[in-house]
Tab-separated table of C-alpha atoms and ligand atoms in Angstrom:
chain	number	residue	atom	x	y	z
A	305	MET	CA	73.877	-55.171	36.206
A	306	THR	CA	72.953	-52.605	38.840
A	307	GLU	CA	75.621	-52.108	41.487
A	308	ILE	CA	74.037	-52.452	44.926
A	309	HIS	CA	75.587	-50.687	47.901
A	310	LYS	CA	74.199	-52.899	50.655
A	311	GLY	CA	73.714	-50.849	53.811
A	312	LEU	CA	74.659	-47.810	51.679
A	313	ALA	CA	78.279	-48.762	52.460
A	314	GLY	CA	80.680	-46.484	50.632
A	315	VAL	CA	77.907	-44.191	49.364
A	316	VAL	CA	78.517	-40.454	49.776
A	317	ALA	CA	74.974	-39.132	50.272
A	318	ASP	CA	75.612	-35.380	50.735
A	319	TYR	CA	78.033	-32.719	51.942
A	320	THR	CA	78.303	-31.835	55.631
A	321	ALA	CA	80.229	-29.053	57.352
A	322	ILE	CA	79.617	-30.458	60.840
A	323	SER	CA	82.185	-33.219	61.231
A	324	LYS	CA	84.775	-35.054	59.205
A	325	VAL	CA	85.564	-38.726	59.770
A	326	ASN	CA	88.838	-39.679	58.141
A	327	PRO	CA	89.376	-43.456	58.276
A	328	GLU	CA	92.825	-43.150	56.672
A	329	THR	CA	94.233	-41.067	59.503
A	330	ASN	CA	91.829	-42.329	62.196
A	331	SER	CA	90.801	-38.759	62.820
A	332	LEU	CA	87.519	-37.089	63.672
A	333	LEU	CA	87.057	-33.341	63.375
A	334	TYR	CA	84.127	-31.337	64.741
A	335	ARG	CA	83.860	-28.161	62.642
A	336	GLY	CA	87.576	-28.577	61.916
A	337	TYR	CA	88.794	-29.249	65.474
A	338	PRO	CA	90.211	-32.708	66.380
A	339	VAL	CA	87.813	-34.324	68.830
A	340	HIS	CA	90.580	-35.350	71.244
A	341	GLU	CA	91.679	-31.705	71.534
A	342	LEU	CA	88.109	-30.686	72.303
A	343	ALA	CA	87.767	-33.490	74.867
A	344	GLU	CA	90.950	-32.366	76.643
A	345	ASN	CA	90.252	-28.647	76.642
A	346	CYS	CA	86.539	-27.863	76.363
A	347	SER	CA	83.317	-28.353	78.279
A	348	PHE	CA	80.455	-30.265	76.703
A	349	GLU	CA	78.431	-27.026	76.492
A	350	GLU	CA	81.224	-25.394	74.452
A	351	VAL	CA	81.223	-28.362	72.077
A	352	ALA	CA	77.421	-28.219	71.718
A	353	TYR	CA	77.721	-24.520	70.848
A	354	LEU	CA	80.475	-25.316	68.326
A	355	LEU	CA	78.425	-28.021	66.610
A	356	TRP	CA	75.369	-25.784	66.317
A	357	LYS	CA	76.997	-22.461	65.486
A	358	GLY	CA	80.199	-23.515	63.731
A	359	GLU	CA	82.565	-21.641	66.116
A	360	LEU	CA	83.550	-22.023	69.760
A	361	PRO	CA	81.838	-19.455	72.007
A	362	THR	CA	83.505	-16.443	73.587
A	363	ALA	CA	83.245	-16.289	77.386
A	364	GLU	CA	80.248	-13.974	77.053
A	365	GLU	CA	78.505	-16.161	74.468
A	366	LEU	CA	79.107	-19.240	76.624
A	367	ALA	CA	77.630	-17.570	79.709
A	368	GLN	CA	74.500	-16.625	77.766
A	369	PHE	CA	74.246	-20.082	76.198
A	370	LYS	CA	74.517	-21.775	79.602
A	371	GLN	CA	71.828	-19.472	80.953
A	372	GLU	CA	69.472	-20.479	78.119
A	373	CYS	CA	70.165	-24.167	78.742
A	374	TRP	CA	69.702	-23.877	82.523
A	375	ASN	CA	66.342	-22.209	82.044
A	376	GLY	CA	65.039	-25.179	80.053
A	377	ARG	CA	66.090	-27.983	82.420
A	378	GLU	CA	62.929	-28.256	84.488
A	379	LEU	CA	60.119	-30.652	83.433
A	380	ASP	CA	56.468	-29.669	83.816
A	381	GLN	CA	54.170	-31.881	85.883
A	382	LYS	CA	52.499	-33.484	82.839
A	383	THR	CA	55.830	-34.663	81.426
A	384	ILE	CA	56.873	-35.963	84.849
A	385	ASP	CA	53.585	-37.887	84.998
A	386	VAL	CA	54.143	-39.326	81.498
A	387	VAL	CA	57.539	-40.701	82.572
A	388	MET	CA	56.316	-41.890	85.979
A	389	ASN	CA	53.415	-43.785	84.386
A	390	MET	CA	55.489	-45.822	81.946
A	391	PRO	CA	56.129	-49.475	82.855
A	392	VAL	CA	59.259	-49.852	84.993
A	393	ASP	CA	60.377	-52.896	83.022
A	394	CYS	CA	60.382	-51.247	79.587
A	395	HIS	CA	63.694	-50.215	78.051
A	396	PRO	CA	64.814	-46.686	79.068
A	397	MET	CA	65.177	-45.813	75.374
A	398	ASP	CA	61.431	-46.460	75.034
A	399	VAL	CA	60.782	-44.050	77.906
A	400	LEU	CA	62.947	-41.407	76.266
A	401	ARG	CA	61.285	-41.943	72.892
A	402	GLY	CA	57.828	-41.630	74.500
A	403	ALA	CA	58.705	-38.583	76.624
A	404	ILE	CA	60.181	-36.701	73.666
A	405	ALA	CA	57.189	-37.594	71.499
A	406	PHE	CA	55.020	-36.178	74.297
A	407	LEU	CA	57.050	-32.944	74.585
A	408	GLY	CA	56.573	-32.516	70.830
A	409	THR	CA	52.809	-32.344	71.247
A	410	TYR	CA	53.247	-28.976	73.021
A	411	ASP	CA	54.673	-27.503	69.826
A	412	THR	CA	52.012	-25.479	68.043
A	413	GLU	CA	54.052	-25.488	64.817
A	414	HIS	CA	53.178	-28.813	63.199
A	415	PHE	CA	55.908	-28.471	60.592
A	416	THR	CA	59.253	-26.668	60.816
A	417	PRO	CA	58.730	-23.005	59.894
A	418	ASP	CA	62.421	-21.964	59.928
A	419	SER	CA	65.778	-23.095	61.275
A	420	ASP	CA	65.529	-20.876	64.376
A	421	HIS	CA	62.635	-23.079	65.393
A	422	ILE	CA	64.937	-26.134	65.179
A	423	ARG	CA	67.553	-24.284	67.243
A	424	ARG	CA	65.021	-23.570	69.991
A	425	ILE	CA	63.959	-27.238	70.092
A	426	ALA	CA	67.618	-28.317	70.117
A	427	ARG	CA	68.348	-26.188	73.205
A	428	GLN	CA	65.219	-27.498	74.872
A	429	LEU	CA	66.219	-31.114	74.215
A	430	LEU	CA	69.823	-30.595	75.356
A	431	SER	CA	68.415	-29.199	78.619
A	432	LYS	CA	65.514	-31.561	79.220
A	433	ILE	CA	66.806	-34.976	78.107
A	434	PRO	CA	69.146	-35.319	81.136
A	435	THR	CA	66.227	-34.469	83.442
A	436	ILE	CA	64.075	-37.158	81.788
A	437	VAL	CA	66.865	-39.752	81.972
A	438	ALA	CA	67.588	-38.909	85.631
A	439	LEU	CA	63.907	-39.178	86.517
A	440	ASP	CA	63.647	-42.556	84.789
A	441	ILE	CA	66.708	-43.867	86.660
A	442	ARG	CA	65.300	-42.680	89.976
A	443	ARG	CA	61.721	-43.933	89.564
A	444	ARG	CA	63.032	-47.453	88.895
A	445	ARG	CA	64.769	-47.256	92.273
A	446	GLY	CA	61.501	-46.149	93.872
A	447	GLU	CA	62.714	-42.541	94.130
A	448	GLY	CA	61.032	-39.343	92.965
A	449	TYR	CA	61.811	-36.313	90.793
A	450	VAL	CA	64.810	-34.185	91.718
A	451	SER	CA	64.736	-30.644	90.358
A	452	PRO	CA	67.700	-29.622	88.215
A	453	ARG	CA	70.105	-27.016	89.598
A	454	LYS	CA	71.054	-23.791	87.886
A	455	ASP	CA	74.405	-23.447	89.614
A	456	LEU	CA	75.887	-26.557	87.985
A	457	GLY	CA	77.275	-27.357	84.532
A	458	PHE	CA	75.762	-30.014	82.259
A	459	THR	CA	77.577	-33.045	83.703
A	460	GLU	CA	77.478	-31.975	87.354
A	461	ASN	CA	73.768	-31.178	87.181
A	462	PHE	CA	73.025	-34.582	85.657
A	463	LEU	CA	75.067	-36.412	88.306
A	464	TRP	CA	73.288	-34.368	90.969
A	465	MET	CA	69.844	-35.330	89.606
A	466	VAL	CA	70.759	-39.038	89.480
A	467	PHE	CA	72.983	-39.547	92.520
A	468	GLY	CA	72.561	-36.457	94.725
A	469	ASP	CA	75.573	-34.879	96.417
A	470	GLY	CA	76.298	-37.361	99.219
A	471	PRO	CA	79.891	-38.465	99.949
A	472	ASP	CA	79.594	-41.479	97.587
A	473	SER	CA	78.103	-39.518	94.691
A	474	PRO	CA	80.151	-39.316	91.469
A	475	LEU	CA	79.414	-35.585	91.710
A	476	ASN	CA	82.029	-35.464	94.486
A	477	ARG	CA	84.589	-37.464	92.509
A	478	PRO	CA	86.361	-35.120	90.057
A	479	GLY	CA	87.618	-38.125	88.048
A	480	ASP	CA	84.053	-39.315	87.440
A	481	VAL	CA	82.934	-35.837	86.357
A	482	GLU	CA	85.893	-35.546	83.969
A	483	CYS	CA	85.388	-39.018	82.480
A	484	PHE	CA	81.648	-38.470	81.974
A	485	GLU	CA	82.177	-35.049	80.363
A	486	LYS	CA	84.751	-36.525	77.967
A	487	SER	CA	82.363	-39.321	77.000
A	488	MET	CA	79.697	-36.715	76.201
A	489	ILE	CA	82.098	-34.824	73.922
A	490	LEU	CA	83.237	-38.013	72.169
A	491	TYR	CA	79.667	-39.240	71.659
A	492	ALA	CA	78.354	-35.858	70.457
A	493	GLU	CA	78.736	-36.201	66.697
A	494	HIS	CA	79.834	-38.674	64.050
A	495	SER	CA	78.665	-37.611	60.560
A	496	PHE	CA	76.165	-39.779	58.667
A	497	ASN	CA	75.824	-42.661	61.160
A	498	ALA	CA	72.535	-44.613	61.181
A	499	SER	CA	70.655	-42.447	63.704
A	500	THR	CA	71.838	-39.123	62.291
A	501	PHE	CA	70.959	-40.266	58.799
A	502	THR	CA	67.520	-41.322	60.068
A	503	ALA	CA	67.031	-37.805	61.459
A	504	ARG	CA	68.090	-36.331	58.113
A	505	VAL	CA	65.742	-38.624	56.156
A	506	ILE	CA	62.774	-37.586	58.311
A	507	THR	CA	63.750	-33.913	58.068
A	508	SER	CA	64.069	-34.224	54.295
A	509	SER	CA	60.342	-34.927	53.970
A	510	MET	CA	59.777	-31.535	55.677
A	511	SER	CA	58.407	-33.265	58.754
A	512	ASP	CA	59.115	-31.767	62.211
A	513	THR	CA	62.185	-31.920	64.480
A	514	TRP	CA	60.450	-33.921	67.224
A	515	SER	CA	59.641	-36.688	64.737
A	516	ALA	CA	63.226	-36.652	63.454
A	517	ILE	CA	64.577	-37.074	67.002
A	518	VAL	CA	62.102	-39.821	67.890
A	519	GLY	CA	63.182	-41.684	64.731
A	520	ALA	CA	66.859	-41.170	65.559
A	521	ILE	CA	66.312	-42.592	69.053
A	522	GLY	CA	64.780	-45.693	67.449
A	523	ALA	CA	67.834	-46.143	65.223
A	524	LEU	CA	70.304	-45.566	68.059
A	525	LYS	CA	68.625	-48.146	70.278
A	526	GLY	CA	69.803	-51.012	68.068
A	527	PRO	CA	72.733	-53.133	69.293
A	528	LEU	CA	74.642	-52.556	66.059
A	529	HIS	CA	74.635	-48.812	66.808
A	530	GLY	CA	74.219	-47.123	70.219
A	531	GLY	CA	73.010	-50.227	72.011
A	532	ALA	CA	76.505	-51.700	71.717
A	533	ASN	CA	77.725	-49.945	74.906
A	534	GLU	CA	75.115	-51.881	76.892
A	535	ALA	CA	76.000	-55.153	75.181
A	536	VAL	CA	79.693	-54.623	76.005
A	537	MET	CA	78.997	-54.545	79.737
A	538	HIS	CA	76.564	-57.469	79.611
A	539	ASN	CA	79.299	-59.472	77.897
A	540	MET	CA	81.964	-58.454	80.410
A	541	LEU	CA	79.711	-59.472	83.285
A	542	ALA	CA	78.923	-62.780	81.560
A	543	ILE	CA	82.649	-63.478	81.091
A	544	GLY	CA	83.215	-62.580	84.754
A	545	ASP	CA	86.882	-63.512	84.993
A	546	PRO	CA	89.674	-61.934	82.876
A	547	ASP	CA	91.262	-65.388	82.551
A	548	LYS	CA	88.221	-66.510	80.551
A	549	ALA	CA	88.130	-63.478	78.233
A	550	GLU	CA	90.533	-64.753	75.579
A	551	GLN	CA	88.719	-68.057	75.083
A	552	TRP	CA	85.345	-66.308	75.163
A	553	CYS	CA	86.378	-64.054	72.244
A	554	LYS	CA	87.893	-66.971	70.328
A	555	ASP	CA	84.689	-69.003	70.744
A	556	LYS	CA	82.602	-66.067	69.511
A	557	LEU	CA	84.821	-65.643	66.466
A	558	ALA	CA	84.755	-69.395	65.757
A	559	ARG	CA	80.954	-69.278	65.773
A	560	LYS	CA	81.097	-66.190	63.515
A	561	GLU	CA	79.236	-64.171	66.136
A	562	LEU	CA	79.743	-60.458	66.650
A	563	VAL	CA	81.665	-59.212	69.654
A	564	MET	CA	79.968	-55.968	70.617
A	565	GLY	CA	82.139	-52.887	70.982
A	566	PHE	CA	84.444	-53.961	68.142
A	567	GLY	CA	84.592	-52.992	64.494
A	568	HIS	CA	83.248	-49.986	62.667
A	569	ARG	CA	81.621	-49.309	59.320
A	570	VAL	CA	83.955	-46.410	58.542
A	571	TYR	CA	87.102	-46.843	60.641
A	572	LYS	CA	89.005	-49.936	59.617
A	573	LYS	CA	92.254	-49.084	61.406
A	574	GLY	CA	90.860	-47.984	64.757
A	575	ASP	CA	88.185	-45.636	66.054
A	576	SER	CA	89.700	-42.176	66.545
A	577	ARG	CA	87.715	-41.635	69.763
A	578	VAL	CA	88.995	-44.747	71.521
A	579	PRO	CA	92.434	-43.541	72.774
A	580	THR	CA	90.852	-40.608	74.668
A	581	MET	CA	88.014	-42.699	76.108
A	582	GLU	CA	90.285	-45.634	76.915
A	583	ALA	CA	92.637	-43.350	78.869
A	584	ALA	CA	89.670	-41.793	80.702
A	585	PHE	CA	88.260	-45.256	81.535
A	586	LYS	CA	91.597	-46.539	82.857
A	587	LYS	CA	92.163	-43.389	84.915
A	588	LEU	CA	88.665	-43.710	86.362
A	589	ALA	CA	89.231	-47.384	87.172
A	590	ALA	CA	92.562	-46.562	88.882
A	591	GLU	CA	90.894	-43.880	90.999
A	592	HIS	CA	88.136	-46.259	92.094
A	593	SER	CA	90.675	-49.059	92.331
A	594	ASP	CA	89.129	-52.168	93.812
A	595	GLU	CA	89.007	-55.770	92.708
A	596	SER	CA	86.083	-55.258	90.333
A	597	THR	CA	87.535	-52.225	88.539
A	598	ASP	CA	90.823	-54.119	88.060
A	599	THR	CA	88.776	-56.931	86.524
A	600	TRP	CA	87.246	-54.653	83.863
A	601	VAL	CA	90.594	-53.131	82.925
A	602	LYS	CA	92.292	-56.524	82.602
A	603	MET	CA	89.379	-57.893	80.618
A	604	TYR	CA	89.395	-54.822	78.371
A	605	ASP	CA	93.056	-55.332	77.470
A	606	ILE	CA	92.745	-59.087	76.928
A	607	MET	CA	89.662	-58.751	74.717
A	608	ALA	CA	91.212	-55.941	72.649
A	609	GLU	CA	94.370	-57.975	72.074
A	610	THR	CA	92.501	-61.211	71.325
A	611	MET	CA	90.229	-59.559	68.756
A	612	TYR	CA	93.179	-57.874	67.078
A	613	GLU	CA	95.352	-60.994	66.965
A	614	ASN	CA	92.641	-63.433	65.901
A	615	THR	CA	90.896	-61.635	63.047
A	616	SER	CA	92.250	-61.348	59.528
A	617	ILE	CA	91.196	-57.681	59.358
A	618	LYS	CA	92.641	-56.884	62.826
A	619	ILE	CA	89.382	-55.730	64.401
A	620	ARG	CA	89.822	-52.990	67.007
A	621	PRO	CA	87.531	-51.549	69.693
A	622	ASN	CA	85.062	-48.770	68.949
A	623	LEU	CA	84.040	-46.021	71.411
A	624	ASP	CA	81.406	-48.227	73.051
A	625	PHE	CA	84.061	-50.634	74.346
A	626	PRO	CA	85.704	-48.284	76.891
A	627	ALA	CA	82.495	-46.258	77.472
A	628	GLY	CA	80.495	-49.292	78.676
A	629	PRO	CA	82.702	-50.259	81.658
A	630	ALA	CA	83.356	-46.571	82.457
A	631	TYR	CA	79.633	-45.903	82.904
A	632	TYR	CA	79.342	-49.106	84.935
A	633	ILE	CA	82.115	-48.060	87.323
A	634	MET	CA	80.426	-44.680	87.796
A	635	GLY	CA	77.325	-46.519	89.005
A	636	PHE	CA	74.915	-46.296	86.068
A	637	ASP	CA	72.518	-49.169	85.436
A	638	ILE	CA	73.377	-50.875	82.141
A	639	PRO	CA	70.085	-50.208	80.259
A	640	PHE	CA	70.761	-46.484	80.709
A	641	PHE	CA	74.025	-46.482	78.768
A	642	THR	CA	72.273	-45.765	75.462
A	643	PRO	CA	70.146	-42.920	76.890
A	644	LEU	CA	73.452	-41.395	78.104
A	645	PHE	CA	74.604	-41.569	74.479
A	646	VAL	CA	71.400	-39.706	73.462
A	647	MET	CA	72.168	-36.919	75.965
A	648	ALA	CA	75.335	-36.272	73.957
A	649	ARG	CA	74.260	-37.113	70.402
A	650	ILE	CA	71.258	-34.778	70.554
A	651	THR	CA	73.769	-32.039	69.682
A	652	GLY	CA	74.960	-33.780	66.509
A	653	TRP	CA	71.464	-34.861	65.461
A	654	THR	CA	70.060	-31.364	65.717
A	655	ALA	CA	73.074	-29.795	63.956
A	656	HIS	CA	72.380	-32.184	61.069
A	657	ILE	CA	68.641	-31.460	61.116
A	658	ILE	CA	69.447	-27.745	60.710
A	659	GLU	CA	71.916	-28.478	57.910
A	660	GLN	CA	69.452	-30.741	56.102
A	661	PHE	CA	66.585	-28.247	56.510
A	662	GLU	CA	68.613	-25.313	55.216
A	663	ASN	CA	69.723	-27.131	52.060
A	664	ASN	CA	67.071	-29.754	51.608
A	665	SER	CA	66.473	-32.418	49.017
A	666	LEU	CA	64.102	-35.303	49.713
A	667	ILE	CA	66.190	-38.409	50.520
A	668	ARG	CA	64.798	-41.190	48.400
A	669	PRO	CA	67.202	-43.822	47.048
A	670	LEU	CA	66.351	-46.354	44.368
A	671	SER	CA	66.059	-50.103	44.742
A	672	SER	CA	66.645	-52.967	42.340
A	673	TYR	CA	63.630	-55.261	42.143
A	674	ASN	CA	64.353	-59.000	42.545
A	675	GLY	CA	60.830	-60.327	43.206
A	676	PRO	CA	58.647	-62.410	40.855
A	677	ALA	CA	58.480	-61.397	37.164
A	678	GLU	CA	55.339	-59.583	36.042
A	679	ARG	CA	52.302	-61.864	36.334
A	680	HIS	CA	48.553	-61.347	36.141
A	681	LEU	CA	45.376	-62.315	37.967
A	682	LYS	CA	43.281	-64.823	36.040
A	683	ALA	CA	40.445	-63.040	34.181
B	889	COA	N1	82.880	-59.049	66.008
B	889	COA	C1	83.193	-60.093	65.223
B	889	COA	N2	83.352	-59.986	63.896
B	889	COA	C2	83.204	-58.771	63.358
B	889	COA	C3	82.900	-57.635	64.121
B	889	COA	C4	82.728	-57.815	65.508
B	889	COA	N3	82.412	-56.796	66.305
B	889	COA	N4	82.807	-56.569	63.313
B	889	COA	C5	83.046	-56.985	62.078
B	889	COA	N5	83.270	-58.315	62.101
B	889	COA	C6	83.542	-59.199	60.971
B	889	COA	C7	82.339	-59.221	60.048
B	889	COA	O1	81.407	-60.203	60.449
B	889	COA	C8	82.975	-59.522	58.741
B	889	COA	O2	83.262	-60.894	58.675
B	889	COA	P1	83.124	-61.707	57.281
B	889	COA	O3	84.038	-61.006	56.332
B	889	COA	O4	83.540	-63.093	57.640
B	889	COA	O5	81.685	-61.590	56.879
B	889	COA	C9	84.311	-58.790	58.813
B	889	COA	O6	84.577	-58.618	60.192
B	889	COA	C10	84.295	-57.437	58.146
B	889	COA	O7	83.358	-56.625	58.747
B	889	COA	P2	82.946	-55.287	58.047
B	889	COA	O8	82.222	-55.612	56.794
B	889	COA	O9	84.113	-54.423	57.872
B	889	COA	O10	81.948	-54.661	59.124
B	889	COA	P3	80.644	-53.809	58.780
B	889	COA	O11	81.059	-52.512	58.225
B	889	COA	O12	79.652	-54.594	58.024
B	889	COA	O13	80.034	-53.638	60.250
B	889	COA	C11	79.644	-52.937	62.415
B	889	COA	C12	80.367	-52.606	61.112
B	889	COA	C13	79.856	-51.790	63.408
B	889	COA	C14	78.128	-53.052	62.144
B	889	COA	C15	80.207	-54.246	62.965
B	889	COA	O14	81.586	-54.114	63.173
B	889	COA	C16	79.508	-54.690	64.227
B	889	COA	O15	78.408	-55.228	64.161
B	889	COA	N6	80.147	-54.442	65.403
B	889	COA	C17	79.544	-54.842	66.665
B	889	COA	C18	78.499	-53.814	67.089
B	889	COA	C19	79.106	-52.535	67.569
B	889	COA	O16	80.038	-52.531	68.354
B	889	COA	N7	78.512	-51.426	67.118
B	889	COA	C20	78.942	-50.088	67.491
B	889	COA	C21	79.521	-49.385	66.308
B	889	COA	S1	80.229	-47.826	66.759
């Protein structure tokens, strides 16, 4: 009898030197460093550099890296037109997928010639994806393209492109900047998750990096993966009142329905990224402090406790649970939560594409046939 590993659960598909998820100790290491230490002490650009190069940058290396990223932020008119001409009611992940597919058509190398080529595309994507996301947010509000700024870091520049620098902009709220930057670091990398593995599968056929990223975006869009941060906020809004949250969770569990933002394929005793993001979310909510932010914090705590107390396996929140309401408080529209995840995860995806390319073997598992027995057409 063939042993089937449904969903490849428990299968170790390859080595990776990029990150280590340890479900026993609830820890996540990027190139050896605990992610919570990176989130407390580093900028997102430093973490991107670490994931790609294996070491944190010196001050000089960081300055040069930032310069390279700044130079790639601007979109050309054709790409702006591609984004502007997409339907305003399609999902923002579809816009991102389409815009990146379009950018790929500029590449005269149809297949990856060497890993430096992947590195150049990675830098380009890290720089341009926020500009595409910001443009998509703005056009849906009837607003136009805002050029990126070279005097701002990754997070500040993105907030500038989306919200401007008026008195109400998150750009002028240090707590918002800090919380967003932390979310980017926590979302950056997570070993062989569904979207990263998709990128590796596409790379393993010796296809190109643009195709691998477009495929990864498709995988991340799903509500069982990146789309969960959107679903979390939709659910919180549907519940509306913290006093209804406990019963809402119990009803979901009784109907054997999933509660988004809970559970994890690898972590069974708690997602290592949650304590950092939860603290950032609660700090953000306290700084904004009004009736609605209090509602999300109360609801967060009640839902987390109810899920833990009412499931035999003590299901705990994953990163999407605190990230969803945090992005909402900052003022992002819910369908953009997953594109925000892409802005961060592009670093992990491309690090894995390089790793796969440099030590490649076509990824092609076996299947066990359970269809009809051999039969024949009548002569
Ligand atoms: N809500 C309710 N029940 C859940 C649950 C959730 N979020 N996550 C897991 N469970 C239940 C499963 O249905 C299963 O029940 P069963 O034994 O009665 O069939 C049990 O808990 C064990 O689940 P498990 O097999 O350990 O989960 P998995 O590895 O198959 O799935 C996820 C992992 C992430 C796909 C799953 O937890 C999920 O769908 N979560 C919601 C989506 C989400 O937040 N995704 C973001 C992940 S970072």
